[in-house]
Coordinates of N, CA and C in Angstrom, one line a residue:
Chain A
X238 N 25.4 20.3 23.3 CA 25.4 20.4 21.8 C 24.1 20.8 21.3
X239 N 24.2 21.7 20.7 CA 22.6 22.2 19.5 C 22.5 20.8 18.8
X240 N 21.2 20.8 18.9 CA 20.7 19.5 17.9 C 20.0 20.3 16.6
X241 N 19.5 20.3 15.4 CA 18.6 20.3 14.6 C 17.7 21.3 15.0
X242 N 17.8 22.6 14.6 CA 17.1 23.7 14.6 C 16.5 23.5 13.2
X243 N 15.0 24.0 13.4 CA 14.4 24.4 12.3 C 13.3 26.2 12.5
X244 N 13.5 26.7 11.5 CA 12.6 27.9 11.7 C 11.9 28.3 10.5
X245 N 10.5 28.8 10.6 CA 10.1 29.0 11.9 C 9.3 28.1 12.0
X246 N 8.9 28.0 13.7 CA 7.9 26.8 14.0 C 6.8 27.0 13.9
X247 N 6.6 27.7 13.3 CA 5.1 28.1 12.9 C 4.7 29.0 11.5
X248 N 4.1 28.7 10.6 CA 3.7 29.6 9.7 C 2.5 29.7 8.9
X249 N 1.8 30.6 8.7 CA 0.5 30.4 8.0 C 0.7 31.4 7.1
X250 N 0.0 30.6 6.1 CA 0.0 31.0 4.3 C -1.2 30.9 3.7
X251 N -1.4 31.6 2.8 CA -2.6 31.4 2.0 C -2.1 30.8 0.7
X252 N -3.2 30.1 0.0 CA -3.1 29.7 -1.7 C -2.3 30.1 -2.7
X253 N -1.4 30.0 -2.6 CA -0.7 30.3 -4.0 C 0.3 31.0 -3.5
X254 N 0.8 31.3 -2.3 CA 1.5 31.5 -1.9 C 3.1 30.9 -2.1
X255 N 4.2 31.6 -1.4 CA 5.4 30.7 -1.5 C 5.9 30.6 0.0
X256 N 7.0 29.8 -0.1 CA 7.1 29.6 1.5 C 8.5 28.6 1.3
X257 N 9.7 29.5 2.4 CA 10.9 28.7 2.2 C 11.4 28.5 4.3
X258 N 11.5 26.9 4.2 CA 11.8 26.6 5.5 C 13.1 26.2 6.1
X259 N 13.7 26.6 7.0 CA 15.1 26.4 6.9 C 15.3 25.5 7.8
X260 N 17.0 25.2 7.8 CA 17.0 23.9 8.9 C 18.3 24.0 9.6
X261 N 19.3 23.8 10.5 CA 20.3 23.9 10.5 C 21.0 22.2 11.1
X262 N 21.7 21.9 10.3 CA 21.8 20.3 11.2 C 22.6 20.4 12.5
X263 N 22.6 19.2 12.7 CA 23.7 18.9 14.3 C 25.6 19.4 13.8
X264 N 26.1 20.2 14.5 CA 27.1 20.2 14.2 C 28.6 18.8 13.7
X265 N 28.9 18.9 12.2 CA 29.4 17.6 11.9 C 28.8 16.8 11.0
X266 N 27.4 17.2 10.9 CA 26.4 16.3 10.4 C 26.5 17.1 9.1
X267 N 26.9 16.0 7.7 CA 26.8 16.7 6.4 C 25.6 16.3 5.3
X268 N 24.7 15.5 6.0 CA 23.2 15.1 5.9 C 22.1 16.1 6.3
X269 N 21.0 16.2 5.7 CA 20.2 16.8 5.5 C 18.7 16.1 4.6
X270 N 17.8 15.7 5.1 CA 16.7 15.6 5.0 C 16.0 16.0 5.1
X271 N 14.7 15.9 3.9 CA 13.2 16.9 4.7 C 12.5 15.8 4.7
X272 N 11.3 16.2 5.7 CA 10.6 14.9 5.7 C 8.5 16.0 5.5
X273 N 7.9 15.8 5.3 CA 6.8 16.0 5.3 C 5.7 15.3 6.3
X274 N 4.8 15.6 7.5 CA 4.1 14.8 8.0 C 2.6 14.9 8.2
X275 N 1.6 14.8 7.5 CA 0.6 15.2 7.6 C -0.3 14.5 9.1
X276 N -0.8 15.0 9.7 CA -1.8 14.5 11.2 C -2.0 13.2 10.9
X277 N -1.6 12.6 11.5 CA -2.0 11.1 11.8 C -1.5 9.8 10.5
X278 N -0.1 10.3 10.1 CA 0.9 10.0 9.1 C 1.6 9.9 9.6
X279 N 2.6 9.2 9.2 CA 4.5 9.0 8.9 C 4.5 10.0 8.2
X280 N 5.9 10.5 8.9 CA 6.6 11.7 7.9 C 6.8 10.7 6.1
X281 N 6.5 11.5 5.4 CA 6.9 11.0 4.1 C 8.4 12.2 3.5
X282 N 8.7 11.1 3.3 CA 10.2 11.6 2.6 C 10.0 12.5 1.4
X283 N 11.1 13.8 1.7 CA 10.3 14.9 0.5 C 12.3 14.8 -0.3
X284 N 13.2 15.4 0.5 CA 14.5 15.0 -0.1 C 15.7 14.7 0.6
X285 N 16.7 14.4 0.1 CA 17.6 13.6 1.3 C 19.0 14.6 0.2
X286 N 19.9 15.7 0.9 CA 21.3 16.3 0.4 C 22.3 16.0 1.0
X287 N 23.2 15.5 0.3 CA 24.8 15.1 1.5 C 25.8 16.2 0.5
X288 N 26.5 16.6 1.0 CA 27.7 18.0 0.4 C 26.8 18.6 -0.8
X289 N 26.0 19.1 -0.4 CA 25.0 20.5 -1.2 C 24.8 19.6 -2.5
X290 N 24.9 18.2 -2.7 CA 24.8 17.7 -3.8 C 22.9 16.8 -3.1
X291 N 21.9 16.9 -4.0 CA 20.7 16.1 -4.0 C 21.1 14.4 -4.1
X292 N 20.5 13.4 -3.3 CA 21.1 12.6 -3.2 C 19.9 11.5 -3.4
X293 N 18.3 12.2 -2.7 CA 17.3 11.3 -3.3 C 16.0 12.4 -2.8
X294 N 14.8 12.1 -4.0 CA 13.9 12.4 -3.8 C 12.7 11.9 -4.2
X295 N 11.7 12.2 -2.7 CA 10.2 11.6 -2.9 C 9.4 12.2 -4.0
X296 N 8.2 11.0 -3.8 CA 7.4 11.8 -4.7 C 6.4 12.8 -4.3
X297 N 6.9 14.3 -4.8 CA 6.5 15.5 -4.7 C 6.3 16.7 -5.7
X298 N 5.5 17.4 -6.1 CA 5.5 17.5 -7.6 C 6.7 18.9 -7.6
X299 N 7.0 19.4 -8.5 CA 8.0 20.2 -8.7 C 8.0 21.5 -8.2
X300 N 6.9 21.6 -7.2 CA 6.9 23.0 -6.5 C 7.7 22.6 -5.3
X301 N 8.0 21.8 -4.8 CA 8.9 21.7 -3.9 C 10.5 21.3 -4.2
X302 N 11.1 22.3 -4.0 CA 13.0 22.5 -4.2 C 13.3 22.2 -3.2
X303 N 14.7 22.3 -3.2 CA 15.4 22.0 -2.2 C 16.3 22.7 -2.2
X304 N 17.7 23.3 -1.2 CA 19.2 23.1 -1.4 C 20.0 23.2 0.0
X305 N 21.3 23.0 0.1 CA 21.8 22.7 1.0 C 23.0 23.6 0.8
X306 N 23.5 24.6 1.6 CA 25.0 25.9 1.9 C 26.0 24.8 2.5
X307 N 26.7 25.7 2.0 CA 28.7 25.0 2.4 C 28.4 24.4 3.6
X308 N 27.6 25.2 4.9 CA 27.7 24.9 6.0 C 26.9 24.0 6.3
X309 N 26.2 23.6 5.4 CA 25.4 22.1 5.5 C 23.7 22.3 5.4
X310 N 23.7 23.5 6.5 CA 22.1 24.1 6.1 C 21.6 23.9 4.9
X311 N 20.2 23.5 5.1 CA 19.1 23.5 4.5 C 17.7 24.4 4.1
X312 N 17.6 24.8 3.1 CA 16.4 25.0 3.4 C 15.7 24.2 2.1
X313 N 14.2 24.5 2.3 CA 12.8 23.8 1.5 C 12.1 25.0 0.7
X314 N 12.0 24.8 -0.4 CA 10.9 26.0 -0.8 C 10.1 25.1 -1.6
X315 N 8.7 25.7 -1.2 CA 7.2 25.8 -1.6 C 6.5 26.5 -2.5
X316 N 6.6 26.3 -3.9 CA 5.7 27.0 -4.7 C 4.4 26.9 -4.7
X317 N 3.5 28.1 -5.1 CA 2.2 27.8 -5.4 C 1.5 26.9 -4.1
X318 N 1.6 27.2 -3.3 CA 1.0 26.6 -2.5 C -0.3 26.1 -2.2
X319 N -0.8 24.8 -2.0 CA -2.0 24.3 -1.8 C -2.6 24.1 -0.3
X320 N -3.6 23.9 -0.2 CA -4.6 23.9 0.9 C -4.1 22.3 1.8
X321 N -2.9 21.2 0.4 CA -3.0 20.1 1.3 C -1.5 19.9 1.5
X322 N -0.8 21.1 1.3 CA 0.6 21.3 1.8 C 0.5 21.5 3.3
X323 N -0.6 21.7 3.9 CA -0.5 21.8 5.4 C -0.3 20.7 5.9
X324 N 0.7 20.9 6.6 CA 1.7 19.6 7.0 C 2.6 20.2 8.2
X325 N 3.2 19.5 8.8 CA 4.5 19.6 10.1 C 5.5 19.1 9.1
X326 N 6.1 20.2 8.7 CA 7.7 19.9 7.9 C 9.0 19.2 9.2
X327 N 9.5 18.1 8.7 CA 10.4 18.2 9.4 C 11.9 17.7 8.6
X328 N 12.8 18.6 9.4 CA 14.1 18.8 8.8 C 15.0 17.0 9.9
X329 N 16.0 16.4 9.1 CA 16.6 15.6 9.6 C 17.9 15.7 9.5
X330 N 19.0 15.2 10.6 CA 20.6 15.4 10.0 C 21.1 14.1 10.1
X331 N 22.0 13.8 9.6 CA 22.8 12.5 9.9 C 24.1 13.1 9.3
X332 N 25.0 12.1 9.8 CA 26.4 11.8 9.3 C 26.8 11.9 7.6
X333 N 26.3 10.9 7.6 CA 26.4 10.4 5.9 C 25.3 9.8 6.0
X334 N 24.7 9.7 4.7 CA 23.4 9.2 4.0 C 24.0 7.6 4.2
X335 N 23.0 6.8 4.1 CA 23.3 5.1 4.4 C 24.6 4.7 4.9
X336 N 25.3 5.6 5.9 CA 26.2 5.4 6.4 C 26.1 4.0 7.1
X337 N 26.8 3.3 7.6 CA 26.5 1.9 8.4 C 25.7 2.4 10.0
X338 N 24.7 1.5 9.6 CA 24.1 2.5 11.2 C 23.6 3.5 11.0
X339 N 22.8 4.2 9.6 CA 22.7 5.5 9.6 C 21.6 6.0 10.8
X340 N 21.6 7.0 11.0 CA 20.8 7.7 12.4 C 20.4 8.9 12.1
X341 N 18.9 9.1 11.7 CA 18.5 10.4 11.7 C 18.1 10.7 12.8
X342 N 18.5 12.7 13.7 CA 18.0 13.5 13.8 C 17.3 14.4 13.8
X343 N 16.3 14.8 14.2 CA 14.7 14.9 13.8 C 14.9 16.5 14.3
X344 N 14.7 17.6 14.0 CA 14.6 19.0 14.3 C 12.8 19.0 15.0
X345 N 12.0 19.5 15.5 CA 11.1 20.0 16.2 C 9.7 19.7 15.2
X346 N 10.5 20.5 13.6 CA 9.6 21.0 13.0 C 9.2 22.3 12.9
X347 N 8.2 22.4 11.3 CA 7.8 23.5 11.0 C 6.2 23.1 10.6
X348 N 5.4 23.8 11.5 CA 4.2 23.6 11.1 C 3.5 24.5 10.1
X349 N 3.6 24.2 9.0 CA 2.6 24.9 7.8 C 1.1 25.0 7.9
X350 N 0.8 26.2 7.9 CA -0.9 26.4 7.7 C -1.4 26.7 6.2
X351 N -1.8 26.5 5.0 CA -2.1 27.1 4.0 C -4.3 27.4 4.4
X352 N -3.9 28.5 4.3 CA -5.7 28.9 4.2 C -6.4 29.1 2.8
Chain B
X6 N 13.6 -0.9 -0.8 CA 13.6 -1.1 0.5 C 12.7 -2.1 0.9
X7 N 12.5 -3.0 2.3 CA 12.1 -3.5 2.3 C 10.6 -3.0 2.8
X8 N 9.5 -3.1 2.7 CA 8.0 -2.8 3.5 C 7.8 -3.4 4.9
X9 N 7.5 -2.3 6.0 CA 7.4 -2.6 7.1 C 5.6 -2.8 7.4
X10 N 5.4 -3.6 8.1 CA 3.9 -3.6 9.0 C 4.2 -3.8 10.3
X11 N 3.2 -2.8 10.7 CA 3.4 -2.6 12.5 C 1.7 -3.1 12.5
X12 N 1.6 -3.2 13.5 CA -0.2 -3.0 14.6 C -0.3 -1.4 14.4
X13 N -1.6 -0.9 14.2 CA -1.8 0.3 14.3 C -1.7 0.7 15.6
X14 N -2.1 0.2 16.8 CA -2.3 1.1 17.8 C -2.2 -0.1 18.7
X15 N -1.9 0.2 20.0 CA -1.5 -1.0 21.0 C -1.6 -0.1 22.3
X16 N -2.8 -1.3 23.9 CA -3.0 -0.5 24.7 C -1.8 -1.1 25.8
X17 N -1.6 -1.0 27.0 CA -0.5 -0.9 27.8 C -1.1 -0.4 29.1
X18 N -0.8 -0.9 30.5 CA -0.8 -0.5 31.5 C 0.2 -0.2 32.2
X19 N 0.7 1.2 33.2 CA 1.6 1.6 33.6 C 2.6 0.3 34.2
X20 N 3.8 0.2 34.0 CA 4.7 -0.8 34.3 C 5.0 -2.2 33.9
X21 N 3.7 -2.1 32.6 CA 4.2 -3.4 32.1 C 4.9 -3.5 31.0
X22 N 5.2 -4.6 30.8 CA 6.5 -4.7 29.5 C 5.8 -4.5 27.9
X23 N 6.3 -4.0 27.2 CA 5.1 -3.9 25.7 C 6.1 -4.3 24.8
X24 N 5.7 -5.0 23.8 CA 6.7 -5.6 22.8 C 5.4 -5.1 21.5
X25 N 6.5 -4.4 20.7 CA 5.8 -4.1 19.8 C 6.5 -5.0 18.1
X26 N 5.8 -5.8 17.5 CA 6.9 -6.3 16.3 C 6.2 -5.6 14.9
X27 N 7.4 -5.8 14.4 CA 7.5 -4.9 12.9 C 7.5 -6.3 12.3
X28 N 6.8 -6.4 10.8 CA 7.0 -6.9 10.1 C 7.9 -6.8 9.1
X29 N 9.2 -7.5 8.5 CA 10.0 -6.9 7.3 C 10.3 -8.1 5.9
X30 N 9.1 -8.6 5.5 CA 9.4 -10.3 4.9 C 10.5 -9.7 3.6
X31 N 10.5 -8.9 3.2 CA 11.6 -8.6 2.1 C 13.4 -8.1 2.7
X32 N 12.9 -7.9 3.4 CA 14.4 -7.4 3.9 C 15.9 -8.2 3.1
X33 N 16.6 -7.4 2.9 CA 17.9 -7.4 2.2 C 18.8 -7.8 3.0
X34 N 19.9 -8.2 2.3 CA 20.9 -8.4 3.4 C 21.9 -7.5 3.7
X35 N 22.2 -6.6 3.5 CA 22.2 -5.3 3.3 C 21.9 -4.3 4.2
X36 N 20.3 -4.6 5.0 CA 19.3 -4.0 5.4 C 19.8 -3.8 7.4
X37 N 19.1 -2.4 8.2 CA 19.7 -2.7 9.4 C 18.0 -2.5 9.7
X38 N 17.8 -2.3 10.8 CA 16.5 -2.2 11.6 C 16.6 -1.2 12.2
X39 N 16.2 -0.3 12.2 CA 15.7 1.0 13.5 C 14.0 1.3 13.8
X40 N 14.6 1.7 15.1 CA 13.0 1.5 15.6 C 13.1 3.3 16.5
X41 N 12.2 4.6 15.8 CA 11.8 5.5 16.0 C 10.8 5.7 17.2
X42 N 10.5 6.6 18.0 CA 9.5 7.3 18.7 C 9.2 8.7 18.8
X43 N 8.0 8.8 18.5 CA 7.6 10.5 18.2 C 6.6 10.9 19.1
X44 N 6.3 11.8 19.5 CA 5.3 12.5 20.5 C 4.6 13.5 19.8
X45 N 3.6 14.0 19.8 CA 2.6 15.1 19.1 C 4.1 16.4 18.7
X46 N 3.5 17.1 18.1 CA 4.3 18.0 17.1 C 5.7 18.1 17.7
X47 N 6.3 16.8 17.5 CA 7.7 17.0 17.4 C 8.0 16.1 16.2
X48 N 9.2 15.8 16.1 CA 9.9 15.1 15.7 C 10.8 14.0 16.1
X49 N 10.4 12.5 15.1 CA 10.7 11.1 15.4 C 12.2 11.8 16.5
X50 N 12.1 10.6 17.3 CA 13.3 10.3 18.0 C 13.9 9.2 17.9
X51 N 15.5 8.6 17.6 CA 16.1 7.6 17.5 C 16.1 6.7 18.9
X52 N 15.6 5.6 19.0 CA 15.7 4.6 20.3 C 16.7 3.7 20.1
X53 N 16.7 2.5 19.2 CA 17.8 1.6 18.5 C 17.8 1.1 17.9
X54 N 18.8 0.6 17.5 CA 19.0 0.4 16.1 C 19.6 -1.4 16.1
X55 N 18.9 -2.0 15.2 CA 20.2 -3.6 15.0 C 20.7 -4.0 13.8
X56 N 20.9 -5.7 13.9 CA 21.2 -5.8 12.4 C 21.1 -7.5 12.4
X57 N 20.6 -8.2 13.7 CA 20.6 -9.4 14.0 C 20.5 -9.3 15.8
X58 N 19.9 -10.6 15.9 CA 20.2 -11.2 17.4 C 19.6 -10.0 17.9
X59 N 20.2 -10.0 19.4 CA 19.4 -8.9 20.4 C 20.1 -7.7 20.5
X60 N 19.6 -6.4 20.6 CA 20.5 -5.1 21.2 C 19.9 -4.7 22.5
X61 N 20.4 -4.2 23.7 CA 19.7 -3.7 24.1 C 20.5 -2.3 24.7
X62 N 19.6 -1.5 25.1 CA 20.1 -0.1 25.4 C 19.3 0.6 26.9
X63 N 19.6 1.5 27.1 CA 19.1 2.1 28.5 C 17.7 2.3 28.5
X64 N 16.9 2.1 27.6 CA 15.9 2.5 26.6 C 14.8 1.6 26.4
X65 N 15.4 0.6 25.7 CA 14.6 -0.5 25.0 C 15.4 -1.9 24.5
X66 N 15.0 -2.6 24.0 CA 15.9 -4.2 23.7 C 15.0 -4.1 22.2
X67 N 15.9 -4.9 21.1 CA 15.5 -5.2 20.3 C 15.7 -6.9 19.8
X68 N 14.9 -7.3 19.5 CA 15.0 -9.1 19.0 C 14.9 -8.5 17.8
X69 N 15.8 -9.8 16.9 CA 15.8 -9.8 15.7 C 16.0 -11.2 15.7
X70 N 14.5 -12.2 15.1 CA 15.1 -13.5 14.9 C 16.3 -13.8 14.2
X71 N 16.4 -15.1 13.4 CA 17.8 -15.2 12.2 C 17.3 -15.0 10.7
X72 N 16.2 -15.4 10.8 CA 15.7 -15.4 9.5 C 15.3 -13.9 9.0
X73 N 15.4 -12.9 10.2 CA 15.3 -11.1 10.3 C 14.0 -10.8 9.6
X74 N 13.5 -11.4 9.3 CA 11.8 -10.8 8.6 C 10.9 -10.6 9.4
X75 N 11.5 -9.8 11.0 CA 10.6 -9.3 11.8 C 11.6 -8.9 12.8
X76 N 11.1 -8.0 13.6 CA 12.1 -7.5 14.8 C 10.8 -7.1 15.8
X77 N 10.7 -7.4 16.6 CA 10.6 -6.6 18.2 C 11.1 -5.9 18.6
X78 N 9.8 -4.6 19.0 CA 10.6 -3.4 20.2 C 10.5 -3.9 21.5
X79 N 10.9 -4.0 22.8 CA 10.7 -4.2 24.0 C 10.9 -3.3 25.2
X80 N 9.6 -2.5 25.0 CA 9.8 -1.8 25.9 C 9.6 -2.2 27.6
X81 N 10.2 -2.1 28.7 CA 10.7 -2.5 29.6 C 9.7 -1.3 30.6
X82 N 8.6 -2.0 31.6 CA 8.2 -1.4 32.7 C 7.6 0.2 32.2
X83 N 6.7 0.0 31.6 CA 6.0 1.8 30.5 C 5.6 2.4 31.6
X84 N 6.1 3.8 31.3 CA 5.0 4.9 32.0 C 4.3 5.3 31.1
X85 N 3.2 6.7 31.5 CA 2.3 7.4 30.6 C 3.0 8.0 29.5
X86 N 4.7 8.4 30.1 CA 5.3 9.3 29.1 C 6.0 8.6 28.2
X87 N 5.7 7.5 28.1 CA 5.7 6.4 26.8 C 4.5 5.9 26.0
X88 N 4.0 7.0 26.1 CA 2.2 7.3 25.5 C 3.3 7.9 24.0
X89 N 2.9 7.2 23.0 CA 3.6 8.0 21.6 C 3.8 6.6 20.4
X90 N 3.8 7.1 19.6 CA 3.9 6.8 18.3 C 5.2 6.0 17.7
X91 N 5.4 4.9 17.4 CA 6.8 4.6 17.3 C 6.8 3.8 16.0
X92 N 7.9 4.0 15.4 CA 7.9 3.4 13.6 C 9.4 2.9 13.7
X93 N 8.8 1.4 13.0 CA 9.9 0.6 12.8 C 10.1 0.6 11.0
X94 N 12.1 1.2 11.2 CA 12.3 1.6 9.3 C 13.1 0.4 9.0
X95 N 13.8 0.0 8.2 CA 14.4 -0.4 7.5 C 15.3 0.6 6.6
X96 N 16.5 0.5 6.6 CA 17.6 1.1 5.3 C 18.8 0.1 5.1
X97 N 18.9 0.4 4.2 CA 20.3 -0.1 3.9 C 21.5 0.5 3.9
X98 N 22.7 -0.3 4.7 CA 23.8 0.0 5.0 C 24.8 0.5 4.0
X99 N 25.1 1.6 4.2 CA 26.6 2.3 2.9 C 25.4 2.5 1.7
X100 N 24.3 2.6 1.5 CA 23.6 2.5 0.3 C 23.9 4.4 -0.3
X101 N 23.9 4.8 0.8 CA 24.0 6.3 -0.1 C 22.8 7.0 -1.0
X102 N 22.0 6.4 -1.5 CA 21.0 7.1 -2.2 C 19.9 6.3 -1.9
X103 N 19.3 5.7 -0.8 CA 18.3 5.0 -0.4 C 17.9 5.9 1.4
X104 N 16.9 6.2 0.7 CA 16.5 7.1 2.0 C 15.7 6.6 2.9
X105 N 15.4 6.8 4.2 CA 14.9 6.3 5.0 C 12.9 6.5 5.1
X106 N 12.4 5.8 5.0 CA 10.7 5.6 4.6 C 10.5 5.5 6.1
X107 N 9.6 5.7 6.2 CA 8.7 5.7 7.3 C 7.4 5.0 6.7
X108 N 6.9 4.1 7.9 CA 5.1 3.5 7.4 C 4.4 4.2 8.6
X109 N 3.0 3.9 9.0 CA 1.8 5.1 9.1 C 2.5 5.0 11.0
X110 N 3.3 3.8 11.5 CA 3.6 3.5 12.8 C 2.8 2.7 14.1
X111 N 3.0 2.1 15.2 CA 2.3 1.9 15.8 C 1.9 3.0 17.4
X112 N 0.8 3.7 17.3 CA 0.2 4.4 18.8 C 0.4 3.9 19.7
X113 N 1.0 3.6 20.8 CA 1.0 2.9 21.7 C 0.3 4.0 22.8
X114 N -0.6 3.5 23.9 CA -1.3 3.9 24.5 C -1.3 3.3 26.1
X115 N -0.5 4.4 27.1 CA -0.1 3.9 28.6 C -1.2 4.2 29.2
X116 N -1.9 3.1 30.2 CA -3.2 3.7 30.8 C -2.6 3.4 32.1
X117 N -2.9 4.6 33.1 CA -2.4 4.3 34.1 C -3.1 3.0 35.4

């Protein structure tokens, strides 16, 4: 079984740029998370979507959106991009959000460069 | 949610047992325990999960006293390739709009 594809695994951007990351969950899985991880961090929670509906979000300022497709995919978009958005994005899937036992998923990642 | 504290960094010699404990003095009753491992540019991986008393799995054991305001990881006989980063979360059960937090985690470090 495919687990948690994210693409691409790599990208580099400059300032002010825009930038949209996609995700695809585990098949089944109608959860979708993003998580943010900067070097030598916990991923910090950016937003959590169950049935294309927003379900929770961190504190992140309004250049970062979100949405989620019929088929559960994800993606993340990045406005205006800053020099301290460079981060390892990572996409998560689960079942249901606080499901009993919930279990996230972890995709690879997308590592952002802003220059 | 409740606030976790781990040890920052923890060293280990090949084959021996390493117990790593999470702090959780607010925890809910509500609340389950999972305990994450990540390796350089990947992404966390699920090890196990509890909710009381002991779990254990092919993997790892988890203690959970009764009073649950702490849990142990127990990792069993370490190699180097349990050289990685492991974060103990807290969520709550059926909560639905309570997402899962991560804190900074603890390094654990296999010397052979």
């Amino acid at each position: 079984d495919a687990g948690v594809t994210q693409s691409p695994t790599h990208l580099i951007k400059t300032r002010g740029q825009h930038v949209t990351l996609r995700c695809s969950p585990i098949s089944g899985h109608k959860s979708v998370s993003w998580y943010q991880q900067v070097l030598g961090q916990g991923p910090q929670f950016i937003f959590q979507y169950y049935e294309k509906e927003e379900r929770g979000r961190g504190n992140f300022p309004d250049r970062f959106s979100a949405r989620q497709f019929p088929n559960y995919s994800s993606e993340l978009n990045v406005n205006a991009l800053l020099l301290g958005d460079s981060a390892l994005y990572l996409c998560a899937s689960s079942y249901s959000p606080g499901q009993e036992g919930e279990k996230l998923f972890f995709g690879s990642g997308t590592q952002l460069s802003v220059l | 949610l409740a606030k976790t504290t781990q040890p920052i960094s923890m060293d280990s010699y090949e084959g021996q047992e390493v117990n790593i404990t999470c702090s959780h003095n607010n925890i809910a009753t509500n609340d389950y325990i999972t305990w994450y491992q990540q390796f350089p540019s990947q992404g966390p991986r699920f090890i196990i999960q509890g909710y009381k008393t002991k779990v254990t799995n092919e993997v790892a054991s988890l203690f959970i006293p009764a009073d649950r305001k702490s849990s142990t990881l127990s990792l069993p006989r370490v190699s180097l390739s349990d050289t990685a980063v492991y974060y103990c979360l807290v969520g709550a059960l059926n909560s639905g709009n309570t997402p899962l937090v991560f804190g900074k985690g603890t390094r654990l470090s296999v010397i052979a």
